[in-house]
Tab-separated table of N, CA and C and ligand atoms in Angstrom:
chain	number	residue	atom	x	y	z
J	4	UNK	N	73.819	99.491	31.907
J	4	UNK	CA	75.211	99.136	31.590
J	4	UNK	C	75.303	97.655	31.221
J	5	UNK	N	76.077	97.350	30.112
J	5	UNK	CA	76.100	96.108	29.685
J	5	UNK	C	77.714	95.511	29.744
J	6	UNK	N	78.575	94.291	30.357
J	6	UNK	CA	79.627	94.058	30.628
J	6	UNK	C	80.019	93.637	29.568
J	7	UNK	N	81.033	94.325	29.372
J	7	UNK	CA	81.636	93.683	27.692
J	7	UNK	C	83.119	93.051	28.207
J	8	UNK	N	83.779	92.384	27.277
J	8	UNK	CA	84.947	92.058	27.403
J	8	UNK	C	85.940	92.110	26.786
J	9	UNK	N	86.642	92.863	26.187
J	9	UNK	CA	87.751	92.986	24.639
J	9	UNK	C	89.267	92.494	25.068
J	10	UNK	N	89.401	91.979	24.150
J	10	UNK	CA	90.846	90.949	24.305
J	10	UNK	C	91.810	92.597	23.329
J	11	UNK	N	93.371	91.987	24.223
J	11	UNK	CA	94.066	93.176	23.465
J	11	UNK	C	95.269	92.586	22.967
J	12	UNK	N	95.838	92.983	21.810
J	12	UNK	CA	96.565	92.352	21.346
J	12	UNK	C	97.853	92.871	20.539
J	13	UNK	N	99.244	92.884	20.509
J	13	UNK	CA	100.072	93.936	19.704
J	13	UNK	C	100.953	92.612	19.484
J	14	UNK	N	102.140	92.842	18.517
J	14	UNK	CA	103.174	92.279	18.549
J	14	UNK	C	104.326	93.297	17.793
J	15	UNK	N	104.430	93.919	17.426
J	15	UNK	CA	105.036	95.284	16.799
J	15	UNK	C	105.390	96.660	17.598
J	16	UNK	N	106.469	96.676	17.605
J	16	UNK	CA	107.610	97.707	18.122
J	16	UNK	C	107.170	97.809	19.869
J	17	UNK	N	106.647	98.491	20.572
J	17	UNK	CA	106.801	97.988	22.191
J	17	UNK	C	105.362	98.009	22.689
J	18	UNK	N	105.246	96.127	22.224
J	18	UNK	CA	103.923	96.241	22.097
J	18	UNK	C	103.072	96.191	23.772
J	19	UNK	N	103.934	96.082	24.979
J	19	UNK	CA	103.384	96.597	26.034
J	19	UNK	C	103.108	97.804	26.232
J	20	UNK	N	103.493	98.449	25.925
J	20	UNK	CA	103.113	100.243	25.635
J	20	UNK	C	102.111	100.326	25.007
J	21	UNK	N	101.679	99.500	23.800
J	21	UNK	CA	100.815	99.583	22.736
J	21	UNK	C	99.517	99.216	23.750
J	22	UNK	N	99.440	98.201	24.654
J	22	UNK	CA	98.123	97.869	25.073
J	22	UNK	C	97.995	99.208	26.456
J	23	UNK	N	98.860	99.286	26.874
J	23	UNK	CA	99.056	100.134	27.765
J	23	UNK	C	98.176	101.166	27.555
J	24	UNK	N	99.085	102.210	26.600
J	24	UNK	CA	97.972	102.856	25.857
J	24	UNK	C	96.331	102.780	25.815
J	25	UNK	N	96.645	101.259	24.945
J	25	UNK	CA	94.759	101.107	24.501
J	25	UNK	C	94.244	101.363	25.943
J	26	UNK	N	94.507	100.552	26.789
J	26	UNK	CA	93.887	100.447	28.162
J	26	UNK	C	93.667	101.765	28.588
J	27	UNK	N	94.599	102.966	28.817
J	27	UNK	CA	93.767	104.274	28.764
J	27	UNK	C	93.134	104.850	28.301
J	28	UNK	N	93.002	104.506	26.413
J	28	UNK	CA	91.917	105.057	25.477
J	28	UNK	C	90.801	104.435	26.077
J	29	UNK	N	90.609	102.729	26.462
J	29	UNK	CA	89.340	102.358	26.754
J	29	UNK	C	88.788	103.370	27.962
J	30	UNK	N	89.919	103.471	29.207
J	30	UNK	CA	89.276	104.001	30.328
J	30	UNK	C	88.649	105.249	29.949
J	31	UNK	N	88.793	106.127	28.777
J	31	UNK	CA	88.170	107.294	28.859
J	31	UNK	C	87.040	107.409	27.756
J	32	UNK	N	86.754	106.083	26.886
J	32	UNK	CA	86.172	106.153	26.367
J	32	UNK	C	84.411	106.839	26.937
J	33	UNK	N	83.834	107.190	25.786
J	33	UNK	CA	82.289	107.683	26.875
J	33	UNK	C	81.466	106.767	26.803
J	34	UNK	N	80.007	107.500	27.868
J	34	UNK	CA	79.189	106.043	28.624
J	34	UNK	C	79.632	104.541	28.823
J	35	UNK	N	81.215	104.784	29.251
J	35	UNK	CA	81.421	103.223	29.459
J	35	UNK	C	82.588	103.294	31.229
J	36	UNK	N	82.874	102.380	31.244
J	36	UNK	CA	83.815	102.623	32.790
J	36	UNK	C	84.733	101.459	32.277
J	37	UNK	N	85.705	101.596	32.591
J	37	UNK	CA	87.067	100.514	32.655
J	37	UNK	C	86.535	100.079	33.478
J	38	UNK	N	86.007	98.442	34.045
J	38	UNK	CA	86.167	97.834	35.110
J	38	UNK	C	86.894	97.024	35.685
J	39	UNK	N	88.040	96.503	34.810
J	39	UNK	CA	89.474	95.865	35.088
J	39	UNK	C	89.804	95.675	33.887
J	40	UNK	N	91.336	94.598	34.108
J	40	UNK	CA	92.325	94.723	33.018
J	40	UNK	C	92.830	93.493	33.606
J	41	UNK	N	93.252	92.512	32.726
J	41	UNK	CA	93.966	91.517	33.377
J	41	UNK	C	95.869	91.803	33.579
J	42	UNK	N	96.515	90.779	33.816
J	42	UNK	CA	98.113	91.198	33.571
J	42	UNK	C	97.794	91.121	32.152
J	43	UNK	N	99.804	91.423	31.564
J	43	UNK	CA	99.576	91.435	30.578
J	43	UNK	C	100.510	90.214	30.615
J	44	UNK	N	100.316	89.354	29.481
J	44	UNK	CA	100.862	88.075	29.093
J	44	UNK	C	101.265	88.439	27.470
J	45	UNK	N	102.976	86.889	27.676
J	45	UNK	CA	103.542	87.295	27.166
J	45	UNK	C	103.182	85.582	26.098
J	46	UNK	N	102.876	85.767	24.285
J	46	UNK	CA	102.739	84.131	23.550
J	46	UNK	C	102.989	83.981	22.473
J	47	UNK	N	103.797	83.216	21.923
J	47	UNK	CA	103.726	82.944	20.681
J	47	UNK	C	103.025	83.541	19.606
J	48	UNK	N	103.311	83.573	18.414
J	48	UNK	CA	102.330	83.654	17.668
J	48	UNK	C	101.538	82.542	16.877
J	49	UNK	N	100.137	82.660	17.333
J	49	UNK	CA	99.602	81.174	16.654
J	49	UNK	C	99.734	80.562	15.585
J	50	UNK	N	99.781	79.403	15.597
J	50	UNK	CA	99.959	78.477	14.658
J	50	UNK	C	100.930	78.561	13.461
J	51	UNK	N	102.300	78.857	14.605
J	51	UNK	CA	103.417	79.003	14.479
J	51	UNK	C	104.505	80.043	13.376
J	52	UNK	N	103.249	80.627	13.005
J	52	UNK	CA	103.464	81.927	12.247
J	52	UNK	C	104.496	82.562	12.261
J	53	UNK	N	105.820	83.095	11.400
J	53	UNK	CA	107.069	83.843	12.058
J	53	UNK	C	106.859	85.136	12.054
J	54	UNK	N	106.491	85.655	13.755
J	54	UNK	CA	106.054	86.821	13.567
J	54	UNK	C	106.846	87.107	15.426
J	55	UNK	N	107.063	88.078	15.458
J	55	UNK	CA	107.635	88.536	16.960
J	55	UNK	C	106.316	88.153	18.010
J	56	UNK	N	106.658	87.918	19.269
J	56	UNK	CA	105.687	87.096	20.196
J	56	UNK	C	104.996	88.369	20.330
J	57	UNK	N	103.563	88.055	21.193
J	57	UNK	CA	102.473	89.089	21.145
J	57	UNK	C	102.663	89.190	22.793
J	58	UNK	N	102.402	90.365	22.890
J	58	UNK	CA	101.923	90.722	24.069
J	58	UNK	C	100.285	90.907	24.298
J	59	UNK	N	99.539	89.841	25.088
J	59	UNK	CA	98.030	89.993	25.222
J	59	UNK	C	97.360	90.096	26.431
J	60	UNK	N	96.361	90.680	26.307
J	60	UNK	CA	95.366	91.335	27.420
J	60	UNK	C	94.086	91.080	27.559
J	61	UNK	N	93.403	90.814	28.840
J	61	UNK	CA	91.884	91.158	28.290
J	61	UNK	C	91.510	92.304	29.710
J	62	UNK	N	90.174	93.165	29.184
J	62	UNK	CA	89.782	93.877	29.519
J	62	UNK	C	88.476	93.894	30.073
J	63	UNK	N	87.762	93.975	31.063
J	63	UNK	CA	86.357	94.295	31.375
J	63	UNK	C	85.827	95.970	31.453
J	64	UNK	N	84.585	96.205	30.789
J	64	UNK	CA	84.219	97.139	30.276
J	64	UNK	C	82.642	97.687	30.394
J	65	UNK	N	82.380	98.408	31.102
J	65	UNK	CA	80.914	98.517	31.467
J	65	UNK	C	80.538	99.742	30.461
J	66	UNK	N	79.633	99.770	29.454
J	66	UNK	CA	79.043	100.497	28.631
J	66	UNK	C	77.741	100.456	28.460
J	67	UNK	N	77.408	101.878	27.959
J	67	UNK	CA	76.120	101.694	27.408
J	67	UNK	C	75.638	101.976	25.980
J	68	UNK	N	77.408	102.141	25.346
J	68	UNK	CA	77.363	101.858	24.196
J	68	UNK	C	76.548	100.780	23.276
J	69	UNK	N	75.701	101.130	22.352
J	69	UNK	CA	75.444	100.131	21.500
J	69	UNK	C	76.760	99.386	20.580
J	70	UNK	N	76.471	98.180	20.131
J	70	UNK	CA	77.278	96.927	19.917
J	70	UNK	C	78.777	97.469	18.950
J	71	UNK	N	77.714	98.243	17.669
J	71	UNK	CA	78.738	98.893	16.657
J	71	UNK	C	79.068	100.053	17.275
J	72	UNK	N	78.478	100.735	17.762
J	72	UNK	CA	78.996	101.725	18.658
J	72	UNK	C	80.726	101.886	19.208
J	73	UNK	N	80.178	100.894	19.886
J	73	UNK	CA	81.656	100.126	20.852
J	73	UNK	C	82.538	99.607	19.604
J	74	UNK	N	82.392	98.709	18.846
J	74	UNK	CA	83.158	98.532	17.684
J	74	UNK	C	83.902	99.328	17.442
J	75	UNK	N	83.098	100.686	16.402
J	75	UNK	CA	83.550	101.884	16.117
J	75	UNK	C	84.534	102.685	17.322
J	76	UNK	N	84.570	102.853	18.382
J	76	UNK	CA	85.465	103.252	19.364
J	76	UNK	C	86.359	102.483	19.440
J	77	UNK	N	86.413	101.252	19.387
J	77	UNK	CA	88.080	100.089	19.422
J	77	UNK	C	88.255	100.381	18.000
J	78	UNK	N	88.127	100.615	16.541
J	78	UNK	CA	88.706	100.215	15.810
J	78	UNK	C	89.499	102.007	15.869
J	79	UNK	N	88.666	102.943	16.223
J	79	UNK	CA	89.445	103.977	16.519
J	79	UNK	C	90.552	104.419	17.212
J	80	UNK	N	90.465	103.392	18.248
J	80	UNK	CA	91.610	103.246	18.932
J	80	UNK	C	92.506	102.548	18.577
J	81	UNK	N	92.426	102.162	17.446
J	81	UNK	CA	93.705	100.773	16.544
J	81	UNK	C	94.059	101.998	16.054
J	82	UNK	N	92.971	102.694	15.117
J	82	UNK	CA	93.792	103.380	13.934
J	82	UNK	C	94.536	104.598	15.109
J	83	UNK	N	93.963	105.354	15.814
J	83	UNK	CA	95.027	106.179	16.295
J	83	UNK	C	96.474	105.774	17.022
J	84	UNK	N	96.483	104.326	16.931
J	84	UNK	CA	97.666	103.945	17.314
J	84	UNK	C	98.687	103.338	16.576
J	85	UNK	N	97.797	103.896	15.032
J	85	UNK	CA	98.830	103.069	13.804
J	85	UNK	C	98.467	101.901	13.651
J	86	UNK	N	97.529	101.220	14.044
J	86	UNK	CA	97.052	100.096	13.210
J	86	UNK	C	97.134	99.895	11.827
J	87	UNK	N	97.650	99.282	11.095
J	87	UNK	CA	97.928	99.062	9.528
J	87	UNK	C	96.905	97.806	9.068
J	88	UNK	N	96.119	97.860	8.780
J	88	UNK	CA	95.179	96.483	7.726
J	88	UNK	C	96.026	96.116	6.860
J	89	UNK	N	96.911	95.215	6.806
J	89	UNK	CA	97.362	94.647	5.767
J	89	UNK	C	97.102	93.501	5.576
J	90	UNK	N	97.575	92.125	5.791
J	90	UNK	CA	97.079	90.994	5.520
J	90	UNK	C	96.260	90.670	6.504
J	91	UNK	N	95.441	89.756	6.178
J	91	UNK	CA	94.966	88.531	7.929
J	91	UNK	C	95.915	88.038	8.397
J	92	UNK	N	95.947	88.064	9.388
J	92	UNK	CA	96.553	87.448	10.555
J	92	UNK	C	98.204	87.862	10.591
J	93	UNK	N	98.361	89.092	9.701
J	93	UNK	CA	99.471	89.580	9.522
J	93	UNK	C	99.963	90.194	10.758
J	94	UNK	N	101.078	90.639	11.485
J	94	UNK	CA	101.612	91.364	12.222
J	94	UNK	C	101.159	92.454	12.333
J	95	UNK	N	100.647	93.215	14.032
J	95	UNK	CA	100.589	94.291	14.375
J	95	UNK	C	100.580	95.099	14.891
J	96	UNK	N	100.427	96.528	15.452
J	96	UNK	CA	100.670	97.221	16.427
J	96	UNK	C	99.661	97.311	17.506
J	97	UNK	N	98.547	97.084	17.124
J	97	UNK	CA	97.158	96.804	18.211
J	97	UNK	C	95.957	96.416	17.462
J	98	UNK	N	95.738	95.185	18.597
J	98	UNK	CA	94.309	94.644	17.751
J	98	UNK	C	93.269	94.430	19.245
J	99	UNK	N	92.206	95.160	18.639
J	99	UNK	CA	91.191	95.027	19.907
J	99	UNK	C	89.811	94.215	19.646
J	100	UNK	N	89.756	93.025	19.914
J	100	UNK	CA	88.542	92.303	19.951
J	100	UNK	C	87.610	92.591	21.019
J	101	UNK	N	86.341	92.932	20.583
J	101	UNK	CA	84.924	91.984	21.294
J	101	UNK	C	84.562	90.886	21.917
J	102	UNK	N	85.065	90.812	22.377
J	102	UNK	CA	84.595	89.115	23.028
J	102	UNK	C	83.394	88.832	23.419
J	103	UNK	N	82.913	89.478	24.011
J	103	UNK	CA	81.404	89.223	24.651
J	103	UNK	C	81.172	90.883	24.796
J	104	UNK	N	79.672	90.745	24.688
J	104	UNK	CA	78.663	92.148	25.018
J	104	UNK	C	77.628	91.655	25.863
J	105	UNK	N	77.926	91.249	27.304
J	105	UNK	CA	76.637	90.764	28.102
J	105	UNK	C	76.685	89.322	27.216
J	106	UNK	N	75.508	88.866	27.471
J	106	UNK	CA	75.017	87.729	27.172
J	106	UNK	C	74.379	87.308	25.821
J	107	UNK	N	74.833	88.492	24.942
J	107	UNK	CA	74.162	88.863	23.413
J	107	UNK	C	74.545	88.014	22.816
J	108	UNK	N	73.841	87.022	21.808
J	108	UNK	CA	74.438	86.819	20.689
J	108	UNK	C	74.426	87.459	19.726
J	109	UNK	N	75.704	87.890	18.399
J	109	UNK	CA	75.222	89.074	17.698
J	109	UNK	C	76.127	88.677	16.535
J	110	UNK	N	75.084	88.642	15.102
J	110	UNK	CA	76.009	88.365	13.750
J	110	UNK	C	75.564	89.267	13.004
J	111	UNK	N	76.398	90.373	12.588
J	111	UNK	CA	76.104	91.239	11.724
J	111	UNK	C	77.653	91.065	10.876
J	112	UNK	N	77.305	91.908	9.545
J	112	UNK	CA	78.091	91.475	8.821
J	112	UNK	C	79.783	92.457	9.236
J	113	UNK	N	79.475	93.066	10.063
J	113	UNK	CA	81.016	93.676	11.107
J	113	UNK	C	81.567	93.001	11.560
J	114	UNK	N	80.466	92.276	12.436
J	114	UNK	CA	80.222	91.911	14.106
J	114	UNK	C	79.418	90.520	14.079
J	115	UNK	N	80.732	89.614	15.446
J	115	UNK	CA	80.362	88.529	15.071
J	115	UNK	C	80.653	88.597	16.660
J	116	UNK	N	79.989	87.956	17.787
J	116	UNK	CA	80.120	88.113	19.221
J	116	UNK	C	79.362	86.936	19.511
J	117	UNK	N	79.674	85.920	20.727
J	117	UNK	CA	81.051	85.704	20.819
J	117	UNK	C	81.831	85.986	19.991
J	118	UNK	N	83.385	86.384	19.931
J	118	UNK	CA	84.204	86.098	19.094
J	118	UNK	C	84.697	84.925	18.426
J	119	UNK	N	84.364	85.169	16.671
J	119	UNK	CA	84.511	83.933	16.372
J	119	UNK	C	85.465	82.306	17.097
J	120	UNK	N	87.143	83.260	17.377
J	120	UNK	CA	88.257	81.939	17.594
J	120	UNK	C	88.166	82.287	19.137
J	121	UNK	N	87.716	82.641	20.261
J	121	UNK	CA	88.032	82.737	21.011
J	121	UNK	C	88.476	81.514	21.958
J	122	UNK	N	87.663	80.750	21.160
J	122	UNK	CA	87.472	79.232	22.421
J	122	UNK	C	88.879	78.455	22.049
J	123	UNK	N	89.683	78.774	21.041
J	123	UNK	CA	91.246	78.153	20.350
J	123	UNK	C	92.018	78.553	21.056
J	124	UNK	N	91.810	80.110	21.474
J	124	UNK	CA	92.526	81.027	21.767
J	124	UNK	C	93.459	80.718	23.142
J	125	UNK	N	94.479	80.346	23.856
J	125	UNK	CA	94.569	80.451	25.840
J	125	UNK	C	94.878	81.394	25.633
J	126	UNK	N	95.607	82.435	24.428
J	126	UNK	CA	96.174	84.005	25.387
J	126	UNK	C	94.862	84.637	25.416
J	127	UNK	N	93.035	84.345	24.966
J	127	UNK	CA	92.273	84.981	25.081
J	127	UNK	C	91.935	84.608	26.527
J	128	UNK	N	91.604	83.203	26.459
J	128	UNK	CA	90.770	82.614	27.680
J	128	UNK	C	91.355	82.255	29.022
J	129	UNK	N	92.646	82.609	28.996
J	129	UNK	CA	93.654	82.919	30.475
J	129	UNK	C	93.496	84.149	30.967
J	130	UNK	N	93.455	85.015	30.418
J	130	UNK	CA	93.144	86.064	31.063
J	130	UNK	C	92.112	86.787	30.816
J	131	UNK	N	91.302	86.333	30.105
J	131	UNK	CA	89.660	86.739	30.680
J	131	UNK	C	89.055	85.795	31.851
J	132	UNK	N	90.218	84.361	32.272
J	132	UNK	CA	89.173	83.843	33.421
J	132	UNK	C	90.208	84.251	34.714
J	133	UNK	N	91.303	85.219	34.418
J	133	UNK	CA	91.321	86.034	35.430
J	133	UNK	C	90.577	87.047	35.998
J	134	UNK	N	89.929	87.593	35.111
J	134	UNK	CA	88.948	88.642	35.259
J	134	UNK	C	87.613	88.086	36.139
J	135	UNK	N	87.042	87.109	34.906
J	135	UNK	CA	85.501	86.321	35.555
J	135	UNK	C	86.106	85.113	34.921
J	136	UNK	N	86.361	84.188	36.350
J	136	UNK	CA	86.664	82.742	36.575
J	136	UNK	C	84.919	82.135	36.423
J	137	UNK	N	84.047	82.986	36.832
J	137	UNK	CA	82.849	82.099	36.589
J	137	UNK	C	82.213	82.029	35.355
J	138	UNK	N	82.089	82.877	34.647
J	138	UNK	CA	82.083	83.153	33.421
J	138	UNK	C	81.518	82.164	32.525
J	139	UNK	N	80.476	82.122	31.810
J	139	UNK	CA	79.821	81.081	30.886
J	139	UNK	C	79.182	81.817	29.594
J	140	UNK	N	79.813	81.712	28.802
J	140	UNK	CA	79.175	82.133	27.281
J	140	UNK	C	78.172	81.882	27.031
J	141	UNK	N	77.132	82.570	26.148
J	141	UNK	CA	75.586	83.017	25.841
J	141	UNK	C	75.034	81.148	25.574
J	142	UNK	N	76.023	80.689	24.926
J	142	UNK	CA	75.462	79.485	25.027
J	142	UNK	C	75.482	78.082	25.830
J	143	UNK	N	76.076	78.914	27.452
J	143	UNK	CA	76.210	77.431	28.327
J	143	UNK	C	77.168	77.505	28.542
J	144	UNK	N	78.324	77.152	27.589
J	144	UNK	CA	79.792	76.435	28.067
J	144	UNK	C	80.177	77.614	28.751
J	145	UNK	N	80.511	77.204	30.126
J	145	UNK	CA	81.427	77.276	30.730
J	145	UNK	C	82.598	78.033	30.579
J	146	UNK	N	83.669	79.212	30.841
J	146	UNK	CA	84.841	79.372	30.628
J	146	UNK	C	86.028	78.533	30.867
J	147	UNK	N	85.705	77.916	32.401
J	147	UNK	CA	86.578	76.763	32.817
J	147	UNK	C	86.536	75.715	31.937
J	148	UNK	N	85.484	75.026	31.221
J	148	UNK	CA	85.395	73.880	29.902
J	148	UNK	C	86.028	74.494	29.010
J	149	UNK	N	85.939	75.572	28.347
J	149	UNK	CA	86.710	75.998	27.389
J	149	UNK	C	88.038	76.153	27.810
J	150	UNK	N	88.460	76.355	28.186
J	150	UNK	CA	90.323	76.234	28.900
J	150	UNK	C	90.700	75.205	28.945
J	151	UNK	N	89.681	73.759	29.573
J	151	UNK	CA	90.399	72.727	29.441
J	151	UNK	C	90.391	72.153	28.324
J	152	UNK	N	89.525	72.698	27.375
J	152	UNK	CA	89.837	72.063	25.932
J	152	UNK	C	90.283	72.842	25.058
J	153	UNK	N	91.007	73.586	25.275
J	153	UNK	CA	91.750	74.973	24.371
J	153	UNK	C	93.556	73.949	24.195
J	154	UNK	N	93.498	74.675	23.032
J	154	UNK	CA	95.173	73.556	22.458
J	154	UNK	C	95.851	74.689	24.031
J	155	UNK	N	96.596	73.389	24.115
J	155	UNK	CA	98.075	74.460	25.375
J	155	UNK	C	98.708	75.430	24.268
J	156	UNK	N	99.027	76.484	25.127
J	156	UNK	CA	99.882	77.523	24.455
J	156	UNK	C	100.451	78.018	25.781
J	157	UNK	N	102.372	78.105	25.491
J	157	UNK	CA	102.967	78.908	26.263
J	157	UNK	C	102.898	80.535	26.674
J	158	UNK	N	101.922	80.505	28.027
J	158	UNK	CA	102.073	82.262	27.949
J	158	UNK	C	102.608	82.213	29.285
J	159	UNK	N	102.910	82.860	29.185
J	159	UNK	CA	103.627	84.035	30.308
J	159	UNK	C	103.812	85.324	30.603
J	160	UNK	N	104.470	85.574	31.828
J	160	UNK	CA	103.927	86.957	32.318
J	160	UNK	C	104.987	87.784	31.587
J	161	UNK	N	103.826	89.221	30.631
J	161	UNK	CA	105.451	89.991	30.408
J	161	UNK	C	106.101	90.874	30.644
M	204	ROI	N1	98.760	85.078	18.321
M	204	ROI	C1	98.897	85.481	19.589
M	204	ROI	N2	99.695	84.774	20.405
M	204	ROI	N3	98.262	86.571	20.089
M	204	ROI	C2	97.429	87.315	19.309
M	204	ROI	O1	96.853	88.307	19.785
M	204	ROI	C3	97.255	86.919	17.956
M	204	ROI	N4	96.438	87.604	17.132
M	204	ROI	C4	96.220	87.221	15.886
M	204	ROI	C5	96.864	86.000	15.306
M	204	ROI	C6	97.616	86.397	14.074
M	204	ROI	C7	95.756	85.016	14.985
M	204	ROI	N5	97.777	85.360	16.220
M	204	ROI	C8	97.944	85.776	17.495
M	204	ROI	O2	95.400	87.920	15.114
C-alpha cells in the first residue's frame, strides 16, 4: 500500500455535496482504503479570479493502485459528477488532485506529482497538514516550511 494524498476541490452549485460525494466515490474506490479526510474549508478563489468561493478538502488514501491508475479513477470521479473541461482555471463542479503518491517523484506527460502549485496553494497545505502535520515532500521541505511561506489566504471552516 502506498499513501497518497488528493486535494478536493468544487466551487459550482453545492459544492459541499460535490466533495462529499467525491469522498464516498474515493472510499469505495478498489485496492485502496479511505484513510481520512480533512474538514472541509471554506476560500476565495485564487488570484482573485471572479468566480463563487471554493469549497476545499484534502484526503488520505491507501492504494495499491498504480500512479495513472489512480489518476484514471479521480478523473472518473470528476466526470461522473459533471465535471465540464472548459477553460483553465475556469469554474467547477469537482476537481481532484494528486498531491503526493508516497514519496515518488513522477513526470509523465498526465502526471506531474508533487503537484505542480501545491506549495502556493494554503487551501491545499492547511488541510493536508491536518491530516500529516509531519509531513515532508520527496524532496526535504518540510510541510510546516511550506505553510510558512505560502502567500496567506483566507480559509475557513464551511
Ligand atoms: N482557488 C481555490 N480557492 N480553491 C481551488 O480549489 C482552486 N482551484 C483552482 C483555481 C482556479 C486555481 N483556484 C482555486 O483550479
Amino acid at each position: 500500500m502506498v499513501r497518497c494524498y488528493i486535494a478536493l476541490g468544487a466551487n459550482l452549485g453545492a459544492a459541499n455535496e460535490q466533495l462529499e460525494q467525491a469522498l464516498a466515490a474515493l472510499a469505495q474506490l478498489p485496492h485502496s482504503r479511505l484513510v481520512a479526510q480533512s474538514q472541509l474549508y471554506r476560500s476565495p478563489p485564487m488570484a482573485g479570479m471572479q468566480q463563487p468561493d471554493y469549497c476545499n478538502a484534502v484526503a488520505a488514501l491507501d492504494t495499491t493502485l498504480a500512479p495513472l491508475a489512480l489518476l484514471d479513477a479521480l478523473q472518473q470521479i470528476e466526470n461522473q459528477q459533471g465535471r465540464q473541461r472548459s477553460e483553465r482555471w475556469g469554474a467547477r463542479t469537482l476537481d481532484l488532485d494528486l498531491l503526493l503518491y508516497g514519496d515518488q517523484q513522477i513526470t509523465e506527460p498526465r502526471l506531474t506529482v508533487p503537484h505542480y502549485g501545491m506549495a502556493e496553494r494554503a487551501f491545499v497545505l492547511l488541510p493536508l497538514f491536518e491530516l500529516a502535520p509531519q509531513l515532508s515532500l520527496p524532496n526535504g521541505d518540510s510541510l510546516i516550511s511550506l505553510l510558512a511561506n505560502c502567500p496567506a489566504q483566507p480559509l475557513t471552516r464551511w
